[in-house]
Amino acid sequence: MTRKGIGWILAFALLVLLFTYETPDRSSWTAWSLPLAGTVIAIDAGHGGKDGGATSASGDVVEKDVTLAISMYLRDFLQQSGAFVIMTREEDKDLASPEADAKRKRKSEDIRNRVKLVNDSAPDFLISIHVNSIPSQKWSGAQTFYSPTFKKSEEMAYLIQDEIKRVIGNTKRVPSKTNSVFLIREVTAPAVLVEVGFVSNTDEAKRLQSVDYQKAMANAIYQGILRQYAGEKVPVTP
């Protein structure tokens, strides 16, 4: 057979291959490259607006700024993995009405509106970001809290705390069960609250203000979420 004849045969075979080849299921591509595709996650950046939250002794590190920064980095990580993210806030504001001027009334209205926003959005999970503060400078390190309403809350709290230990290395604490945090108790989805550090500790307050630290904390939370949605089994209380 001539070279020309062989060439025609190869060309024909290539055309047959192109028209009969079945592309892989796109859903398998999505599952591999976007592990959180189809997942709805709510992020609550604690405080905001008139409610600054905890403040460092120097006054230059304010809880509402730290929580928003970490929440925005976490949002970006989650979206890059295919999650649909709902934010309770994306700017320096709270969720109370302008008429709610009394401090106690404003705080109550703000937190109830956060619960309503989350419940109306029906996410698969809620992560609330806060900063800790006590009178003593002795304490530092992050801790994750969960409501016992959902087993998934405890599982997520364990994995996030474990990743904070691995990525940040600033704590030996274990997740803590609580019924006293209104937001994570009242939402109708599994939820955890992450206290990302103590602004009352001078050294930690400086770290909380650092972009690198904020991104690292967001990444630790993100990695914990990935582990949970990958189906990792964790030790939980009976």
PDB file of C-alpha atoms in Angstrom:
ATOM      1  CA  MET A   1       0.000   0.000   0.000  1.00  0.00           C
ATOM      2  CA  THR A   2       1.261   3.470  -0.846  1.00  0.00           C
ATOM      3  CA  ARG A   3       2.019   6.111   1.765  1.00  0.00           C
ATOM      4  CA  LYS A   4      -0.917   8.114   0.425  1.00  0.00           C
ATOM      5  CA  GLY A   5      -3.265   5.175   1.003  1.00  0.00           C
ATOM      6  CA  ILE A   6      -2.001   4.676   4.559  1.00  0.00           C
ATOM      7  CA  GLY A   7      -2.511   8.385   5.193  1.00  0.00           C
ATOM      8  CA  TRP A   8      -6.156   8.217   4.075  1.00  0.00           C
ATOM      9  CA  ILE A   9      -6.794   5.205   6.321  1.00  0.00           C
ATOM     10  CA  LEU A  10      -5.283   6.964   9.365  1.00  0.00           C
ATOM     11  CA  ALA A  11      -7.292  10.103   8.645  1.00  0.00           C
ATOM     12  CA  PHE A  12     -10.517   8.082   8.406  1.00  0.00           C
ATOM     13  CA  ALA A  13      -9.730   6.262  11.663  1.00  0.00           C
ATOM     14  CA  LEU A  14      -9.143   9.601  13.399  1.00  0.00           C
ATOM     15  CA  LEU A  15     -12.514  10.919  12.209  1.00  0.00           C
ATOM     16  CA  VAL A  16     -14.267   7.794  13.483  1.00  0.00           C
ATOM     17  CA  LEU A  17     -12.559   8.214  16.858  1.00  0.00           C
ATOM     18  CA  LEU A  18     -13.540  11.875  17.113  1.00  0.00           C
ATOM     19  CA  PHE A  19     -17.212  11.193  16.331  1.00  0.00           C
ATOM     20  CA  THR A  20     -17.591   8.129  18.551  1.00  0.00           C
ATOM     21  CA  TYR A  21     -15.524   9.200  21.596  1.00  0.00           C
ATOM     22  CA  GLU A  22     -17.695   9.947  24.649  1.00  0.00           C
ATOM     23  CA  THR A  23     -16.458  12.740  26.895  1.00  0.00           C
ATOM     24  CA  PRO A  24     -16.280  11.989  30.624  1.00  0.00           C
ATOM     25  CA  ASP A  25     -19.294  12.838  32.731  1.00  0.00           C
ATOM     26  CA  ARG A  26     -18.996  16.566  33.536  1.00  0.00           C
ATOM     27  CA  SER A  27     -20.359  15.934  36.994  1.00  0.00           C
ATOM     28  CA  SER A  28     -17.249  13.893  37.762  1.00  0.00           C
ATOM     29  CA  TRP A  29     -15.079  16.837  36.637  1.00  0.00           C
ATOM     30  CA  THR A  30     -17.018  19.117  38.951  1.00  0.00           C
ATOM     31  CA  ALA A  31     -16.697  16.755  41.904  1.00  0.00           C
ATOM     32  CA  TRP A  32     -12.954  16.520  41.359  1.00  0.00           C
ATOM     33  CA  SER A  33     -12.110  20.157  40.664  1.00  0.00           C
ATOM     34  CA  LEU A  34     -14.912  21.851  42.654  1.00  0.00           C
ATOM     35  CA  PRO A  35     -15.342  19.755  45.806  1.00  0.00           C
ATOM     36  CA  LEU A  36     -18.005  22.065  47.263  1.00  0.00           C
ATOM     37  CA  ALA A  37     -20.126  22.403  44.111  1.00  0.00           C
ATOM     38  CA  GLY A  38     -23.816  22.476  45.023  1.00  0.00           C
ATOM     39  CA  THR A  39     -23.075  23.366  48.655  1.00  0.00           C
ATOM     40  CA  VAL A  40     -24.577  26.497  50.225  1.00  0.00           C
ATOM     41  CA  ILE A  41     -22.556  27.930  53.111  1.00  0.00           C
ATOM     42  CA  ALA A  42     -23.415  31.035  55.138  1.00  0.00           C
ATOM     43  CA  ILE A  43     -20.686  33.144  56.737  1.00  0.00           C
ATOM     44  CA  ASP A  44     -21.439  35.542  59.567  1.00  0.00           C
ATOM     45  CA  ALA A  45     -18.828  38.245  60.189  1.00  0.00           C
ATOM     46  CA  GLY A  46     -19.498  39.173  63.795  1.00  0.00           C
ATOM     47  CA  HIS A  47     -20.494  42.731  64.800  1.00  0.00           C
ATOM     48  CA  GLY A  48     -20.236  45.666  62.395  1.00  0.00           C
ATOM     49  CA  GLY A  49     -21.322  49.291  62.081  1.00  0.00           C
ATOM     50  CA  LYS A  50     -22.019  50.923  65.454  1.00  0.00           C
ATOM     51  CA  ASP A  51     -21.233  47.618  67.163  1.00  0.00           C
ATOM     52  CA  GLY A  52     -17.477  47.283  66.988  1.00  0.00           C
ATOM     53  CA  GLY A  53     -17.237  44.320  69.318  1.00  0.00           C
ATOM     54  CA  ALA A  54     -14.074  43.714  71.338  1.00  0.00           C
ATOM     55  CA  THR A  55     -11.151  46.132  71.024  1.00  0.00           C
ATOM     56  CA  SER A  56      -7.456  45.761  71.818  1.00  0.00           C
ATOM     57  CA  ALA A  57      -5.909  47.729  74.675  1.00  0.00           C
ATOM     58  CA  SER A  58      -4.327  50.093  72.158  1.00  0.00           C
ATOM     59  CA  GLY A  59      -7.682  50.605  70.458  1.00  0.00           C
ATOM     60  CA  ASP A  60      -6.335  49.974  66.964  1.00  0.00           C
ATOM     61  CA  VAL A  61      -7.530  46.366  66.598  1.00  0.00           C
ATOM     62  CA  VAL A  62     -11.328  46.149  66.482  1.00  0.00           C
ATOM     63  CA  GLU A  63     -13.275  42.891  66.325  1.00  0.00           C
ATOM     64  CA  LYS A  64     -15.638  43.961  63.540  1.00  0.00           C
ATOM     65  CA  ASP A  65     -12.677  44.646  61.212  1.00  0.00           C
ATOM     66  CA  VAL A  66     -10.915  41.361  61.946  1.00  0.00           C
ATOM     67  CA  THR A  67     -14.047  39.250  61.555  1.00  0.00           C
ATOM     68  CA  LEU A  68     -14.965  40.878  58.248  1.00  0.00           C
ATOM     69  CA  ALA A  69     -11.478  40.435  56.797  1.00  0.00           C
ATOM     70  CA  ILE A  70     -11.291  36.740  57.724  1.00  0.00           C
ATOM     71  CA  SER A  71     -14.854  36.168  56.511  1.00  0.00           C
ATOM     72  CA  MET A  72     -14.081  37.703  53.117  1.00  0.00           C
ATOM     73  CA  TYR A  73     -10.970  35.545  52.669  1.00  0.00           C
ATOM     74  CA  LEU A  74     -12.985  32.481  53.700  1.00  0.00           C
ATOM     75  CA  ARG A  75     -15.693  33.427  51.194  1.00  0.00           C
ATOM     76  CA  ASP A  76     -13.105  33.553  48.403  1.00  0.00           C
ATOM     77  CA  PHE A  77     -11.676  30.131  49.319  1.00  0.00           C
ATOM     78  CA  LEU A  78     -15.139  28.571  49.413  1.00  0.00           C
ATOM     79  CA  GLN A  79     -16.264  30.115  46.139  1.00  0.00           C
ATOM     80  CA  GLN A  80     -13.124  28.875  44.398  1.00  0.00           C
ATOM     81  CA  SER A  81     -14.173  25.356  45.462  1.00  0.00           C
ATOM     82  CA  GLY A  82     -17.637  25.760  43.969  1.00  0.00           C
ATOM     83  CA  ALA A  83     -19.666  26.681  47.064  1.00  0.00           C
ATOM     84  CA  PHE A  84     -22.471  29.216  46.922  1.00  0.00           C
ATOM     85  CA  VAL A  85     -21.713  31.607  49.785  1.00  0.00           C
ATOM     86  CA  ILE A  86     -24.186  33.772  51.683  1.00  0.00           C
ATOM     87  CA  MET A  87     -22.711  36.611  53.758  1.00  0.00           C
ATOM     88  CA  THR A  88     -24.580  38.270  56.608  1.00  0.00           C
ATOM     89  CA  ARG A  89     -22.497  41.356  55.835  1.00  0.00           C
ATOM     90  CA  GLU A  90     -19.801  42.357  53.362  1.00  0.00           C
ATOM     91  CA  GLU A  91     -19.140  45.844  54.678  1.00  0.00           C
ATOM     92  CA  ASP A  92     -18.902  47.754  57.940  1.00  0.00           C
ATOM     93  CA  LYS A  93     -22.521  47.655  59.036  1.00  0.00           C
ATOM     94  CA  ASP A  94     -24.843  45.727  61.313  1.00  0.00           C
ATOM     95  CA  LEU A  95     -28.288  44.385  60.463  1.00  0.00           C
ATOM     96  CA  ALA A  96     -30.306  46.583  62.815  1.00  0.00           C
ATOM     97  CA  SER A  97     -32.679  49.254  61.521  1.00  0.00           C
ATOM     98  CA  PRO A  98     -31.612  52.930  61.686  1.00  0.00           C
ATOM     99  CA  GLU A  99     -34.304  53.534  64.315  1.00  0.00           C
ATOM    100  CA  ALA A 100     -32.809  51.012  66.749  1.00  0.00           C
ATOM    101  CA  ASP A 101     -30.555  53.468  68.576  1.00  0.00           C
ATOM    102  CA  ALA A 102     -30.646  52.048  72.070  1.00  0.00           C
ATOM    103  CA  LYS A 103     -27.587  49.803  72.389  1.00  0.00           C
ATOM    104  CA  ARG A 104     -29.378  46.786  73.844  1.00  0.00           C
ATOM    105  CA  LYS A 105     -32.284  47.059  71.396  1.00  0.00           C
ATOM    106  CA  ARG A 106     -29.916  47.486  68.447  1.00  0.00           C
ATOM    107  CA  LYS A 107     -27.858  44.418  69.376  1.00  0.00           C
ATOM    108  CA  SER A 108     -30.972  42.286  69.844  1.00  0.00           C
ATOM    109  CA  GLU A 109     -32.439  43.385  66.514  1.00  0.00           C
ATOM    110  CA  ASP A 110     -29.140  42.837  64.726  1.00  0.00           C
ATOM    111  CA  ILE A 111     -28.698  39.271  65.933  1.00  0.00           C
ATOM    112  CA  ARG A 112     -32.334  38.353  65.236  1.00  0.00           C
ATOM    113  CA  ASN A 113     -32.017  39.703  61.710  1.00  0.00           C
ATOM    114  CA  ARG A 114     -28.895  37.608  61.204  1.00  0.00           C
ATOM    115  CA  VAL A 115     -30.804  34.510  62.288  1.00  0.00           C
ATOM    116  CA  LYS A 116     -33.654  35.395  59.920  1.00  0.00           C
ATOM    117  CA  LEU A 117     -31.298  36.017  56.994  1.00  0.00           C
ATOM    118  CA  VAL A 118     -29.600  32.666  57.506  1.00  0.00           C
ATOM    119  CA  ASN A 119     -32.838  30.728  57.984  1.00  0.00           C
ATOM    120  CA  ASP A 120     -34.473  32.353  54.957  1.00  0.00           C
ATOM    121  CA  SER A 121     -31.431  31.379  52.871  1.00  0.00           C
ATOM    122  CA  ALA A 122     -31.547  27.740  54.068  1.00  0.00           C
ATOM    123  CA  PRO A 123     -27.794  27.063  53.844  1.00  0.00           C
ATOM    124  CA  ASP A 124     -26.213  23.674  54.375  1.00  0.00           C
ATOM    125  CA  PHE A 125     -23.996  25.187  57.039  1.00  0.00           C
ATOM    126  CA  LEU A 126     -23.202  28.416  58.925  1.00  0.00           C
ATOM    127  CA  ILE A 127     -19.797  29.645  60.071  1.00  0.00           C
ATOM    128  CA  SER A 128     -19.831  32.627  62.439  1.00  0.00           C
ATOM    129  CA  ILE A 129     -16.524  34.459  62.985  1.00  0.00           C
ATOM    130  CA  HIS A 130     -15.752  36.303  66.223  1.00  0.00           C
ATOM    131  CA  VAL A 131     -12.834  37.519  68.339  1.00  0.00           C
ATOM    132  CA  ASN A 132     -12.424  36.718  72.025  1.00  0.00           C
ATOM    133  CA  SER A 133     -11.550  39.123  74.840  1.00  0.00           C
ATOM    134  CA  ILE A 134     -11.162  38.893  78.615  1.00  0.00           C
ATOM    135  CA  PRO A 135      -9.598  41.251  81.185  1.00  0.00           C
ATOM    136  CA  SER A 136      -6.435  39.147  81.543  1.00  0.00           C
ATOM    137  CA  GLN A 137      -3.702  39.108  78.870  1.00  0.00           C
ATOM    138  CA  LYS A 138      -2.845  35.555  79.863  1.00  0.00           C
ATOM    139  CA  TRP A 139      -5.129  33.828  77.378  1.00  0.00           C
ATOM    140  CA  SER A 140      -4.587  33.411  73.648  1.00  0.00           C
ATOM    141  CA  GLY A 141      -5.516  31.038  70.840  1.00  0.00           C
ATOM    142  CA  ALA A 142      -8.591  30.167  68.834  1.00  0.00           C
ATOM    143  CA  GLN A 143     -11.539  27.999  69.835  1.00  0.00           C
ATOM    144  CA  THR A 144     -14.563  26.633  68.017  1.00  0.00           C
ATOM    145  CA  PHE A 145     -18.028  26.421  69.574  1.00  0.00           C
ATOM    146  CA  TYR A 146     -21.040  24.454  68.426  1.00  0.00           C
ATOM    147  CA  SER A 147     -24.662  23.898  69.387  1.00  0.00           C
ATOM    148  CA  PRO A 148     -25.606  20.268  70.096  1.00  0.00           C
ATOM    149  CA  THR A 149     -28.756  20.536  67.948  1.00  0.00           C
ATOM    150  CA  PHE A 150     -27.021  19.025  64.921  1.00  0.00           C
ATOM    151  CA  LYS A 151     -24.438  16.241  64.933  1.00  0.00           C
ATOM    152  CA  LYS A 152     -22.837  17.845  61.881  1.00  0.00           C
ATOM    153  CA  SER A 153     -22.093  20.950  63.963  1.00  0.00           C
ATOM    154  CA  GLU A 154     -19.932  18.949  66.341  1.00  0.00           C
ATOM    155  CA  GLU A 155     -18.171  17.197  63.464  1.00  0.00           C
ATOM    156  CA  MET A 156     -17.417  20.493  61.721  1.00  0.00           C
ATOM    157  CA  ALA A 157     -16.260  22.117  64.963  1.00  0.00           C
ATOM    158  CA  TYR A 158     -13.824  19.249  65.556  1.00  0.00           C
ATOM    159  CA  LEU A 159     -12.348  19.434  62.049  1.00  0.00           C
ATOM    160  CA  ILE A 160     -12.039  23.227  62.031  1.00  0.00           C
ATOM    161  CA  GLN A 161     -10.376  23.204  65.451  1.00  0.00           C
ATOM    162  CA  ASP A 162      -8.044  20.443  64.289  1.00  0.00           C
ATOM    163  CA  GLU A 163      -7.044  22.474  61.222  1.00  0.00           C
ATOM    164  CA  ILE A 164      -6.461  25.596  63.328  1.00  0.00           C
ATOM    165  CA  LYS A 165      -4.083  23.544  65.465  1.00  0.00           C
ATOM    166  CA  ARG A 166      -2.309  22.314  62.339  1.00  0.00           C
ATOM    167  CA  VAL A 167      -2.215  25.532  60.290  1.00  0.00           C
ATOM    168  CA  ILE A 168      -1.999  28.203  63.002  1.00  0.00           C
ATOM    169  CA  GLY A 169      -0.592  26.198  65.910  1.00  0.00           C
ATOM    170  CA  ASN A 170      -1.765  28.709  68.514  1.00  0.00           C
ATOM    171  CA  THR A 171      -4.047  26.506  70.576  1.00  0.00           C
ATOM    172  CA  LYS A 172      -4.452  23.097  72.201  1.00  0.00           C
ATOM    173  CA  ARG A 173      -8.125  23.620  72.919  1.00  0.00           C
ATOM    174  CA  VAL A 174     -10.879  21.250  71.855  1.00  0.00           C
ATOM    175  CA  PRO A 175     -14.276  22.312  70.464  1.00  0.00           C
ATOM    176  CA  SER A 176     -16.761  23.405  73.096  1.00  0.00           C
ATOM    177  CA  LYS A 177     -20.485  22.606  73.173  1.00  0.00           C
ATOM    178  CA  THR A 178     -22.749  25.520  74.092  1.00  0.00           C
ATOM    179  CA  ASN A 179     -26.414  26.472  74.158  1.00  0.00           C
ATOM    180  CA  SER A 180     -25.744  30.078  75.157  1.00  0.00           C
ATOM    181  CA  VAL A 181     -24.809  31.511  71.738  1.00  0.00           C
ATOM    182  CA  PHE A 182     -28.103  32.742  70.298  1.00  0.00           C
ATOM    183  CA  LEU A 183     -27.087  32.730  66.632  1.00  0.00           C
ATOM    184  CA  ILE A 184     -25.841  29.168  66.326  1.00  0.00           C
ATOM    185  CA  ARG A 185     -28.590  27.924  68.628  1.00  0.00           C
ATOM    186  CA  GLU A 186     -31.478  29.509  66.742  1.00  0.00           C
ATOM    187  CA  VAL A 187     -30.519  28.920  63.112  1.00  0.00           C
ATOM    188  CA  THR A 188     -32.129  25.917  61.445  1.00  0.00           C
ATOM    189  CA  ALA A 189     -28.885  24.659  59.928  1.00  0.00           C
ATOM    190  CA  PRO A 190     -25.768  23.093  61.429  1.00  0.00           C
ATOM    191  CA  ALA A 191     -23.535  25.913  62.676  1.00  0.00           C
ATOM    192  CA  VAL A 192     -20.296  26.704  64.470  1.00  0.00           C
ATOM    193  CA  LEU A 193     -18.835  29.867  65.936  1.00  0.00           C
ATOM    194  CA  VAL A 194     -15.074  30.342  65.638  1.00  0.00           C
ATOM    195  CA  GLU A 195     -13.370  32.655  68.121  1.00  0.00           C
ATOM    196  CA  VAL A 196     -10.234  33.309  66.059  1.00  0.00           C
ATOM    197  CA  GLY A 197      -8.109  34.647  68.915  1.00  0.00           C
ATOM    198  CA  PHE A 198      -7.925  36.975  71.901  1.00  0.00           C
ATOM    199  CA  VAL A 199      -7.758  40.657  71.041  1.00  0.00           C
ATOM    200  CA  SER A 200      -7.075  41.219  74.758  1.00  0.00           C
ATOM    201  CA  ASN A 201      -3.668  39.530  74.324  1.00  0.00           C
ATOM    202  CA  THR A 202      -1.217  42.126  72.995  1.00  0.00           C
ATOM    203  CA  ASP A 203       0.809  39.757  70.816  1.00  0.00           C
ATOM    204  CA  GLU A 204      -2.249  38.003  69.422  1.00  0.00           C
ATOM    205  CA  ALA A 205      -3.983  41.312  68.733  1.00  0.00           C
ATOM    206  CA  LYS A 206      -1.074  42.256  66.456  1.00  0.00           C
ATOM    207  CA  ARG A 207      -1.327  38.915  64.657  1.00  0.00           C
ATOM    208  CA  LEU A 208      -5.084  39.296  64.227  1.00  0.00           C
ATOM    209  CA  GLN A 209      -4.415  42.574  62.430  1.00  0.00           C
ATOM    210  CA  SER A 210      -1.984  40.908  60.010  1.00  0.00           C
ATOM    211  CA  VAL A 211      -3.248  40.049  56.522  1.00  0.00           C
ATOM    212  CA  ASP A 212      -1.095  36.904  56.477  1.00  0.00           C
ATOM    213  CA  TYR A 213      -2.591  35.733  59.761  1.00  0.00           C
ATOM    214  CA  GLN A 214      -6.134  36.528  58.625  1.00  0.00           C
ATOM    215  CA  LYS A 215      -5.632  34.520  55.426  1.00  0.00           C
ATOM    216  CA  ALA A 216      -4.057  31.635  57.349  1.00  0.00           C
ATOM    217  CA  MET A 217      -7.015  31.534  59.751  1.00  0.00           C
ATOM    218  CA  ALA A 218      -9.491  31.639  56.866  1.00  0.00           C
ATOM    219  CA  ASN A 219      -7.573  28.804  55.211  1.00  0.00           C
ATOM    220  CA  ALA A 220      -7.631  26.710  58.384  1.00  0.00           C
ATOM    221  CA  ILE A 221     -11.419  27.086  58.621  1.00  0.00           C
ATOM    222  CA  TYR A 222     -11.736  26.313  54.914  1.00  0.00           C
ATOM    223  CA  GLN A 223      -9.632  23.151  55.216  1.00  0.00           C
ATOM    224  CA  GLY A 224     -11.801  21.958  58.084  1.00  0.00           C
ATOM    225  CA  ILE A 225     -14.900  22.468  55.939  1.00  0.00           C
ATOM    226  CA  LEU A 226     -13.323  20.526  53.065  1.00  0.00           C
ATOM    227  CA  ARG A 227     -12.541  17.629  55.377  1.00  0.00           C
ATOM    228  CA  GLN A 228     -16.132  17.488  56.607  1.00  0.00           C
ATOM    229  CA  TYR A 229     -17.602  17.538  53.114  1.00  0.00           C
ATOM    230  CA  ALA A 230     -15.117  14.898  52.022  1.00  0.00           C
ATOM    231  CA  GLY A 231     -16.861  12.589  54.485  1.00  0.00           C
ATOM    232  CA  GLU A 232     -14.089  12.334  57.063  1.00  0.00           C
ATOM    233  CA  LYS A 233     -15.193  10.541  60.204  1.00  0.00           C
ATOM    234  CA  VAL A 234     -14.407  12.229  63.483  1.00  0.00           C
ATOM    235  CA  PRO A 235     -14.763  11.289  67.163  1.00  0.00           C
ATOM    236  CA  VAL A 236     -17.951  12.777  68.576  1.00  0.00           C
ATOM    237  CA  THR A 237     -19.610  12.589  71.952  1.00  0.00           C
ATOM    238  CA  PRO A 238     -22.411   9.995  72.352  1.00  0.00           C
TER     239      PRO A 238
END
